[in-house]
C-alpha atoms as a PDB file:
ATOM      1  CA  MET A   1      -2.437   0.300 -19.987  1.00  0.00           C
ATOM      2  CA  ARG A   2      -4.017  -1.914 -17.366  1.00  0.00           C
ATOM      3  CA  TYR A   3      -3.366  -1.204 -13.687  1.00  0.00           C
ATOM      4  CA  PRO A   4      -3.739  -3.566 -10.704  1.00  0.00           C
ATOM      5  CA  ALA A   5      -6.877  -3.431  -8.580  1.00  0.00           C
ATOM      6  CA  PRO A   6      -6.858  -0.846  -5.797  1.00  0.00           C
ATOM      7  CA  MET A   7      -5.385  -1.651  -2.402  1.00  0.00           C
ATOM      8  CA  ASP A   8      -7.753  -1.793   0.545  1.00  0.00           C
ATOM      9  CA  ILE A   9      -6.209   0.450   3.204  1.00  0.00           C
ATOM     10  CA  ARG A  10      -7.548   2.522   6.063  1.00  0.00           C
ATOM     11  CA  SER A  11      -6.690   6.215   6.067  1.00  0.00           C
ATOM     12  CA  GLY A  12      -9.629   7.733   7.911  1.00  0.00           C
ATOM     13  CA  GLY A  13      -7.719  10.944   8.601  1.00  0.00           C
ATOM     14  CA  ASP A  14      -7.744  11.566   4.864  1.00  0.00           C
ATOM     15  CA  SER A  15     -11.352  10.675   4.235  1.00  0.00           C
ATOM     16  CA  VAL A  16     -13.631  12.775   2.045  1.00  0.00           C
ATOM     17  CA  GLN A  17     -17.003  12.481   0.376  1.00  0.00           C
ATOM     18  CA  PRO A  18     -16.797  11.662  -3.365  1.00  0.00           C
ATOM     19  CA  ALA A  19     -18.975  14.594  -4.495  1.00  0.00           C
ATOM     20  CA  CYS A  20     -16.376  17.109  -3.315  1.00  0.00           C
ATOM     21  CA  TYR A  21     -14.705  18.064  -6.574  1.00  0.00           C
ATOM     22  CA  ASN A  22     -14.996  20.915  -9.058  1.00  0.00           C
ATOM     23  CA  ASN A  23     -17.395  21.153 -11.983  1.00  0.00           C
ATOM     24  CA  SER A  24     -14.756  20.549 -14.644  1.00  0.00           C
ATOM     25  CA  VAL A  25     -14.012  17.176 -13.085  1.00  0.00           C
ATOM     26  CA  ALA A  26     -17.675  16.380 -12.549  1.00  0.00           C
ATOM     27  CA  SER A  27     -18.633  17.161 -16.127  1.00  0.00           C
ATOM     28  CA  SER A  28     -15.796  15.317 -17.806  1.00  0.00           C
ATOM     29  CA  GLY A  29     -15.216  12.502 -15.326  1.00  0.00           C
ATOM     30  CA  THR A  30     -11.491  13.153 -15.760  1.00  0.00           C
ATOM     31  CA  PRO A  31      -9.200  15.052 -13.396  1.00  0.00           C
ATOM     32  CA  ASP A  32      -7.452  18.214 -14.589  1.00  0.00           C
ATOM     33  CA  ASN A  33      -4.142  17.579 -16.349  1.00  0.00           C
ATOM     34  CA  ASP A  34      -2.333  19.493 -13.605  1.00  0.00           C
ATOM     35  CA  TYR A  35      -2.793  16.518 -11.308  1.00  0.00           C
ATOM     36  CA  TRP A  36      -1.525  13.807 -13.569  1.00  0.00           C
ATOM     37  CA  ASN A  37       1.427  15.187 -15.585  1.00  0.00           C
ATOM     38  CA  GLY A  38       1.112  12.735 -18.454  1.00  0.00           C
ATOM     39  CA  ARG A  39       1.215   9.564 -16.348  1.00  0.00           C
ATOM     40  CA  PRO A  40      -2.027   9.122 -14.426  1.00  0.00           C
ATOM     41  CA  GLU A  41      -0.484   7.062 -11.611  1.00  0.00           C
ATOM     42  CA  ARG A  42       1.961   9.863 -10.734  1.00  0.00           C
ATOM     43  CA  LEU A  43       1.437  13.407  -9.483  1.00  0.00           C
ATOM     44  CA  ALA A  44       2.962  16.500 -11.041  1.00  0.00           C
ATOM     45  CA  GLY A  45       5.504  18.466  -9.017  1.00  0.00           C
ATOM     46  CA  LEU A  46       4.224  20.496  -6.065  1.00  0.00           C
ATOM     47  CA  ASP A  47       5.267  23.966  -4.940  1.00  0.00           C
ATOM     48  CA  GLY A  48       3.512  26.990  -3.440  1.00  0.00           C
ATOM     49  CA  LYS A  49       2.128  28.271  -6.734  1.00  0.00           C
ATOM     50  CA  VAL A  50       0.779  24.869  -7.733  1.00  0.00           C
ATOM     51  CA  ALA A  51      -0.736  24.430  -4.271  1.00  0.00           C
ATOM     52  CA  ILE A  52      -2.472  27.827  -4.359  1.00  0.00           C
ATOM     53  CA  ALA A  53      -3.786  27.222  -7.880  1.00  0.00           C
ATOM     54  CA  THR A  54      -5.192  23.883  -6.737  1.00  0.00           C
ATOM     55  CA  ILE A  55      -6.774  25.415  -3.627  1.00  0.00           C
ATOM     56  CA  MET A  56      -8.293  28.284  -5.613  1.00  0.00           C
ATOM     57  CA  GLY A  57      -9.964  25.715  -7.865  1.00  0.00           C
ATOM     58  CA  HIS A  58     -12.028  24.387  -4.970  1.00  0.00           C
ATOM     59  CA  PRO A  59     -14.298  26.857  -3.096  1.00  0.00           C
ATOM     60  CA  PRO A  60     -14.292  25.153   0.342  1.00  0.00           C
ATOM     61  CA  LEU A  61     -10.490  24.984   0.552  1.00  0.00           C
ATOM     62  CA  ALA A  62     -10.104  28.497  -0.851  1.00  0.00           C
ATOM     63  CA  ALA A  63     -12.670  29.948   1.581  1.00  0.00           C
ATOM     64  CA  LEU A  64     -10.963  28.404   4.605  1.00  0.00           C
ATOM     65  CA  LEU A  65      -7.453  29.434   3.604  1.00  0.00           C
ATOM     66  CA  ARG A  66      -8.607  32.953   2.707  1.00  0.00           C
ATOM     67  CA  ARG A  67     -10.224  33.358   6.137  1.00  0.00           C
ATOM     68  CA  TRP A  68      -7.037  32.119   7.850  1.00  0.00           C
ATOM     69  CA  CYS A  69      -4.826  34.467   5.795  1.00  0.00           C
ATOM     70  CA  LEU A  70      -7.061  37.456   6.558  1.00  0.00           C
ATOM     71  CA  ALA A  71      -6.974  36.693  10.286  1.00  0.00           C
ATOM     72  CA  GLN A  72      -3.209  36.250  10.194  1.00  0.00           C
ATOM     73  CA  ALA A  73      -2.724  39.538   8.339  1.00  0.00           C
ATOM     74  CA  THR A  74      -4.994  41.359  10.794  1.00  0.00           C
ATOM     75  CA  ARG A  75      -3.433  39.943  13.936  1.00  0.00           C
ATOM     76  CA  GLY A  76       0.146  39.793  12.713  1.00  0.00           C
ATOM     77  CA  GLU A  77       0.378  36.363  14.343  1.00  0.00           C
ATOM     78  CA  THR A  78      -1.107  32.901  14.102  1.00  0.00           C
ATOM     79  CA  PRO A  79      -4.923  33.061  14.123  1.00  0.00           C
ATOM     80  CA  CYS A  80      -6.764  31.736  17.165  1.00  0.00           C
ATOM     81  CA  ARG A  81      -9.967  29.708  17.339  1.00  0.00           C
ATOM     82  CA  ALA A  82     -12.048  32.843  17.938  1.00  0.00           C
ATOM     83  CA  ASP A  83     -11.038  33.989  14.437  1.00  0.00           C
ATOM     84  CA  LEU A  84     -12.168  30.723  12.857  1.00  0.00           C
ATOM     85  CA  GLU A  85     -15.157  29.425  14.786  1.00  0.00           C
ATOM     86  CA  PRO A  86     -16.969  26.926  12.534  1.00  0.00           C
ATOM     87  CA  TYR A  87     -20.351  28.653  12.971  1.00  0.00           C
ATOM     88  CA  ASP A  88     -18.823  31.867  11.563  1.00  0.00           C
ATOM     89  CA  LEU A  89     -17.377  30.156   8.481  1.00  0.00           C
ATOM     90  CA  PRO A  90     -19.133  29.694   5.108  1.00  0.00           C
ATOM     91  CA  ARG A  91     -21.599  26.816   5.316  1.00  0.00           C
ATOM     92  CA  ILE A  92     -20.063  25.213   2.226  1.00  0.00           C
ATOM     93  CA  LEU A  93     -17.029  24.406   4.365  1.00  0.00           C
ATOM     94  CA  LEU A  94     -18.556  22.625   7.316  1.00  0.00           C
ATOM     95  CA  PRO A  95     -19.240  19.155   5.861  1.00  0.00           C
ATOM     96  CA  TYR A  96     -15.605  18.839   4.730  1.00  0.00           C
ATOM     97  CA  MET A  97     -13.886  20.321   7.781  1.00  0.00           C
ATOM     98  CA  PHE A  98     -11.902  18.742  10.585  1.00  0.00           C
ATOM     99  CA  ILE A  99     -10.113  19.963  13.709  1.00  0.00           C
ATOM    100  CA  TYR A 100      -7.317  18.086  15.488  1.00  0.00           C
ATOM    101  CA  ALA A 101      -5.871  19.094  18.866  1.00  0.00           C
ATOM    102  CA  GLN A 102      -2.289  18.262  19.787  1.00  0.00           C
ATOM    103  CA  GLU A 103      -2.002  16.138  22.913  1.00  0.00           C
ATOM    104  CA  GLY A 104       1.661  15.469  23.570  1.00  0.00           C
ATOM    105  CA  ASP A 105       2.993  13.728  20.469  1.00  0.00           C
ATOM    106  CA  ARG A 106      -0.483  12.751  19.272  1.00  0.00           C
ATOM    107  CA  PHE A 107      -3.404  14.497  17.577  1.00  0.00           C
ATOM    108  CA  ARG A 108      -7.000  13.932  18.699  1.00  0.00           C
ATOM    109  CA  CYS A 109      -9.857  14.664  16.328  1.00  0.00           C
ATOM    110  CA  ARG A 110     -12.242  17.290  17.770  1.00  0.00           C
ATOM    111  CA  LEU A 111     -14.410  17.927  14.700  1.00  0.00           C
ATOM    112  CA  TYR A 112     -15.169  15.556  11.829  1.00  0.00           C
ATOM    113  CA  GLY A 113     -17.435  16.867   9.057  1.00  0.00           C
ATOM    114  CA  SER A 114     -20.579  15.050   7.972  1.00  0.00           C
ATOM    115  CA  LYS A 115     -19.242  14.278   4.498  1.00  0.00           C
ATOM    116  CA  LEU A 116     -16.179  12.661   6.060  1.00  0.00           C
ATOM    117  CA  ARG A 117     -18.458  10.476   8.174  1.00  0.00           C
ATOM    118  CA  ASP A 118     -20.489   9.581   5.107  1.00  0.00           C
ATOM    119  CA  PHE A 119     -17.456   8.479   3.148  1.00  0.00           C
ATOM    120  CA  PHE A 120     -15.982   6.155   5.769  1.00  0.00           C
ATOM    121  CA  GLY A 121     -19.224   5.211   7.455  1.00  0.00           C
ATOM    122  CA  GLU A 122     -18.087   6.248  10.930  1.00  0.00           C
ATOM    123  CA  ASP A 123     -17.557   9.281  13.117  1.00  0.00           C
ATOM    124  CA  SER A 124     -13.882   9.709  14.033  1.00  0.00           C
ATOM    125  CA  THR A 125     -14.514  12.513  16.529  1.00  0.00           C
ATOM    126  CA  GLY A 126     -12.507  11.733  19.661  1.00  0.00           C
ATOM    127  CA  ARG A 127     -10.116   9.336  17.939  1.00  0.00           C
ATOM    128  CA  TYR A 128      -6.394   9.885  17.554  1.00  0.00           C
ATOM    129  CA  LEU A 129      -4.884  10.441  14.133  1.00  0.00           C
ATOM    130  CA  ASP A 130      -2.496   7.524  14.629  1.00  0.00           C
ATOM    131  CA  GLU A 131      -5.485   5.237  15.108  1.00  0.00           C
ATOM    132  CA  MET A 132      -6.805   6.166  11.668  1.00  0.00           C
ATOM    133  CA  VAL A 133      -3.758   5.342   9.552  1.00  0.00           C
ATOM    134  CA  LYS A 134      -1.719   2.212   8.944  1.00  0.00           C
ATOM    135  CA  PRO A 135       0.795   1.406  11.709  1.00  0.00           C
ATOM    136  CA  ASP A 136       3.822   1.999   9.485  1.00  0.00           C
ATOM    137  CA  ALA A 137       2.477   5.453   8.498  1.00  0.00           C
ATOM    138  CA  ARG A 138       1.786   6.764  12.014  1.00  0.00           C
ATOM    139  CA  GLU A 139       5.021   8.631  12.684  1.00  0.00           C
ATOM    140  CA  LYS A 140       5.142  10.056   9.177  1.00  0.00           C
ATOM    141  CA  ARG A 141       1.576  11.387   9.465  1.00  0.00           C
ATOM    142  CA  ASN A 142       2.106  12.808  12.952  1.00  0.00           C
ATOM    143  CA  SER A 143       5.266  14.513  11.692  1.00  0.00           C
ATOM    144  CA  LEU A 144       3.315  16.032   8.811  1.00  0.00           C
ATOM    145  CA  PHE A 145       0.732  17.460  11.219  1.00  0.00           C
ATOM    146  CA  ARG A 146       3.467  18.920  13.435  1.00  0.00           C
ATOM    147  CA  LYS A 147       4.952  20.958  10.594  1.00  0.00           C
ATOM    148  CA  PRO A 148       2.218  23.676  10.546  1.00  0.00           C
ATOM    149  CA  LEU A 149       2.405  24.026  14.326  1.00  0.00           C
ATOM    150  CA  GLU A 150       6.187  24.331  14.338  1.00  0.00           C
ATOM    151  CA  SER A 151       6.365  26.722  11.377  1.00  0.00           C
ATOM    152  CA  GLY A 152       3.156  28.703  11.939  1.00  0.00           C
ATOM    153  CA  ARG A 153       2.389  28.305   8.233  1.00  0.00           C
ATOM    154  CA  PRO A 154      -0.417  26.513   6.350  1.00  0.00           C
ATOM    155  CA  LEU A 155       0.476  23.160   4.871  1.00  0.00           C
ATOM    156  CA  PHE A 156      -1.066  21.678   1.734  1.00  0.00           C
ATOM    157  CA  TYR A 157      -0.610  18.013   0.945  1.00  0.00           C
ATOM    158  CA  ARG A 158      -1.995  15.535  -1.528  1.00  0.00           C
ATOM    159  CA  GLY A 159      -1.809  11.872  -2.376  1.00  0.00           C
ATOM    160  CA  PHE A 160      -4.026   8.818  -2.747  1.00  0.00           C
ATOM    161  CA  LEU A 161      -6.429   7.024  -0.448  1.00  0.00           C
ATOM    162  CA  VAL A 162      -8.640   3.976  -0.670  1.00  0.00           C
ATOM    163  CA  ALA A 163     -11.530   3.294   1.674  1.00  0.00           C
ATOM    164  CA  PRO A 164     -12.834  -0.261   2.058  1.00  0.00           C
ATOM    165  CA  GLY A 165     -15.232  -0.964  -0.783  1.00  0.00           C
ATOM    166  CA  VAL A 166     -14.503   2.376  -2.504  1.00  0.00           C
ATOM    167  CA  GLU A 167     -12.434   3.029  -5.638  1.00  0.00           C
ATOM    168  CA  TRP A 168      -9.143   4.821  -4.961  1.00  0.00           C
ATOM    169  CA  ARG A 169      -9.187   8.605  -4.923  1.00  0.00           C
ATOM    170  CA  HIS A 170      -6.673  11.404  -5.277  1.00  0.00           C
ATOM    171  CA  PHE A 171      -7.142  13.898  -2.420  1.00  0.00           C
ATOM    172  CA  ASN A 172      -6.024  17.418  -1.474  1.00  0.00           C
ATOM    173  CA  ARG A 173      -5.787  18.372   2.168  1.00  0.00           C
ATOM    174  CA  LEU A 174      -5.198  21.735   3.831  1.00  0.00           C
ATOM    175  CA  LEU A 175      -3.779  21.973   7.380  1.00  0.00           C
ATOM    176  CA  LEU A 176      -3.916  25.319   9.196  1.00  0.00           C
ATOM    177  CA  PRO A 177      -2.199  26.076  12.529  1.00  0.00           C
ATOM    178  CA  VAL A 178      -4.547  27.623  15.094  1.00  0.00           C
ATOM    179  CA  ALA A 179      -3.979  28.824  18.665  1.00  0.00           C
ATOM    180  CA  THR A 180      -6.565  28.386  21.389  1.00  0.00           C
ATOM    181  CA  GLN A 181      -6.017  31.943  22.671  1.00  0.00           C
ATOM    182  CA  PRO A 182      -4.581  35.162  21.165  1.00  0.00           C
ATOM    183  CA  GLY A 183      -0.801  35.304  21.422  1.00  0.00           C
ATOM    184  CA  ALA A 184      -0.448  31.624  22.308  1.00  0.00           C
ATOM    185  CA  SER A 185       1.499  29.057  20.315  1.00  0.00           C
ATOM    186  CA  PRO A 186      -0.675  27.042  17.924  1.00  0.00           C
ATOM    187  CA  THR A 187      -1.763  23.662  19.270  1.00  0.00           C
ATOM    188  CA  GLN A 188      -4.643  22.831  16.927  1.00  0.00           C
ATOM    189  CA  ILE A 189      -4.954  21.951  13.263  1.00  0.00           C
ATOM    190  CA  MET A 190      -8.013  23.131  11.360  1.00  0.00           C
ATOM    191  CA  GLY A 191      -8.494  21.995   7.798  1.00  0.00           C
ATOM    192  CA  ALA A 192     -10.618  20.630   4.987  1.00  0.00           C
ATOM    193  CA  LEU A 193     -10.364  18.131   2.150  1.00  0.00           C
ATOM    194  CA  ARG A 194     -11.000  17.829  -1.564  1.00  0.00           C
ATOM    195  CA  ILE A 195     -11.424  14.654  -3.613  1.00  0.00           C
ATOM    196  CA  ILE A 196     -10.652  14.079  -7.308  1.00  0.00           C
ATOM    197  CA  PRO A 197     -12.068  10.882  -8.845  1.00  0.00           C
ATOM    198  CA  PRO A 198      -9.728   8.927 -11.145  1.00  0.00           C
ATOM    199  CA  PRO A 199     -10.239   8.713 -14.914  1.00  0.00           C
ATOM    200  CA  PRO A 200     -12.631   5.896 -15.884  1.00  0.00           C
ATOM    201  CA  GLY A 201     -10.970   2.490 -15.721  1.00  0.00           C
ATOM    202  CA  LEU A 202      -7.762   3.754 -14.110  1.00  0.00           C
ATOM    203  CA  ARG A 203      -6.294   1.796 -11.220  1.00  0.00           C
ATOM    204  CA  LEU A 204      -3.575   2.795  -8.797  1.00  0.00           C
ATOM    205  CA  ASP A 205      -0.308   0.939  -9.369  1.00  0.00           C
ATOM    206  CA  GLY A 206       1.269  -1.299  -6.749  1.00  0.00           C
ATOM    207  CA  ASN A 207       2.991   1.496  -4.807  1.00  0.00           C
ATOM    208  CA  ASP A 208       2.012   2.261  -1.230  1.00  0.00           C
ATOM    209  CA  PRO A 209      -0.331   5.296  -1.440  1.00  0.00           C
ATOM    210  CA  ASP A 210       0.986   6.653   1.852  1.00  0.00           C
ATOM    211  CA  GLY A 211       4.481   6.762   0.359  1.00  0.00           C
ATOM    212  CA  MET A 212       3.219   8.935  -2.502  1.00  0.00           C
ATOM    213  CA  LEU A 213       2.210  11.940  -0.399  1.00  0.00           C
ATOM    214  CA  GLN A 214       3.479  15.369  -1.453  1.00  0.00           C
ATOM    215  CA  HIS A 215       3.397  18.375   0.856  1.00  0.00           C
ATOM    216  CA  CYS A 216       4.239  22.066   0.727  1.00  0.00           C
ATOM    217  CA  LEU A 217       4.287  24.797   3.389  1.00  0.00           C
ATOM    218  CA  LEU A 218       2.589  27.952   2.090  1.00  0.00           C
ATOM    219  CA  GLN A 219       4.493  31.204   2.584  1.00  0.00           C
ATOM    220  CA  GLU A 220       3.171  34.757   2.922  1.00  0.00           C
ATOM    221  CA  ASP A 221       3.664  35.453  -0.785  1.00  0.00           C
ATOM    222  CA  ASP A 222       1.543  32.396  -1.596  1.00  0.00           C
ATOM    223  CA  CYS A 223      -1.254  33.598   0.672  1.00  0.00           C
ATOM    224  CA  ARG A 224      -1.220  37.059  -0.889  1.00  0.00           C
ATOM    225  CA  LEU A 225      -2.372  35.479  -4.138  1.00  0.00           C
ATOM    226  CA  LEU A 226      -5.655  34.661  -2.390  1.00  0.00           C
ATOM    227  CA  LEU A 227      -6.068  38.144  -0.944  1.00  0.00           C
ATOM    228  CA  ASP A 228      -5.148  40.302  -3.968  1.00  0.00           C
END
C-alpha cells in the first residue's frame, strides 16, 4: 500500500535523535510488531503493562524511570530534584533528557539534551512548550504535561512527529513529576525520549500526528515491575 508523503510540522517538544532506538530495530530496520498491530499507520492499544514493556526495551527510559521509582519508594512521596540531579544519573540518559518547569499555565524548558538539539538543529532551552508545537495543539500538550503534576504519577505517551526535512518518526516519551524541595508539590517535569524509525518505504497517512497521541499514567504496580 502506498501512503502520502509525510507532513512537515513542528513539534520541537517531542524531538529526538534518530539513533535512539533498540538493537532489534537497528538491525532489522523495522519496528517491533508491538508498535504497529498489523496496520503500520496505527498504534496498538496502550496500558500500563504495554508502557512498561516498551520502556524496559530502551535503556535510557528504563534507567530514568527506575531511578524515579526508587526515589519515590524511599521517600514515600514525589521525588525532588536532589534525588534526580542530571550529573548523578547514568550518562546514557543525558543526551536524550529534558526538564520543563511549570510557570503558571505554561511550561518552560530548562534542560534540552544534545541529541534533541541535533535532531531539530536548535537549542530549545528557555523556550516555552507552547512555542514548540502547532497552535491548535498547545492546550492539549499543556494539559498532557499537567497530568503528572496533578496526579504525582509518571506519564508515558507516544505518537508521531515530523521535523522539517526529516522522515516521520514514531516516538515514546516519559514525563516524571519532580518537586524542587522535599515535601513540596511537584512543579517540574523531567523526562526522556525514544525514537523508532518507520519500516522502509512507509509513509504516515493523512491524519494529524498530534491527534494520534496515546498516553497512560503509570501506577505503583507498574513501577514495581521495574524494581522486582
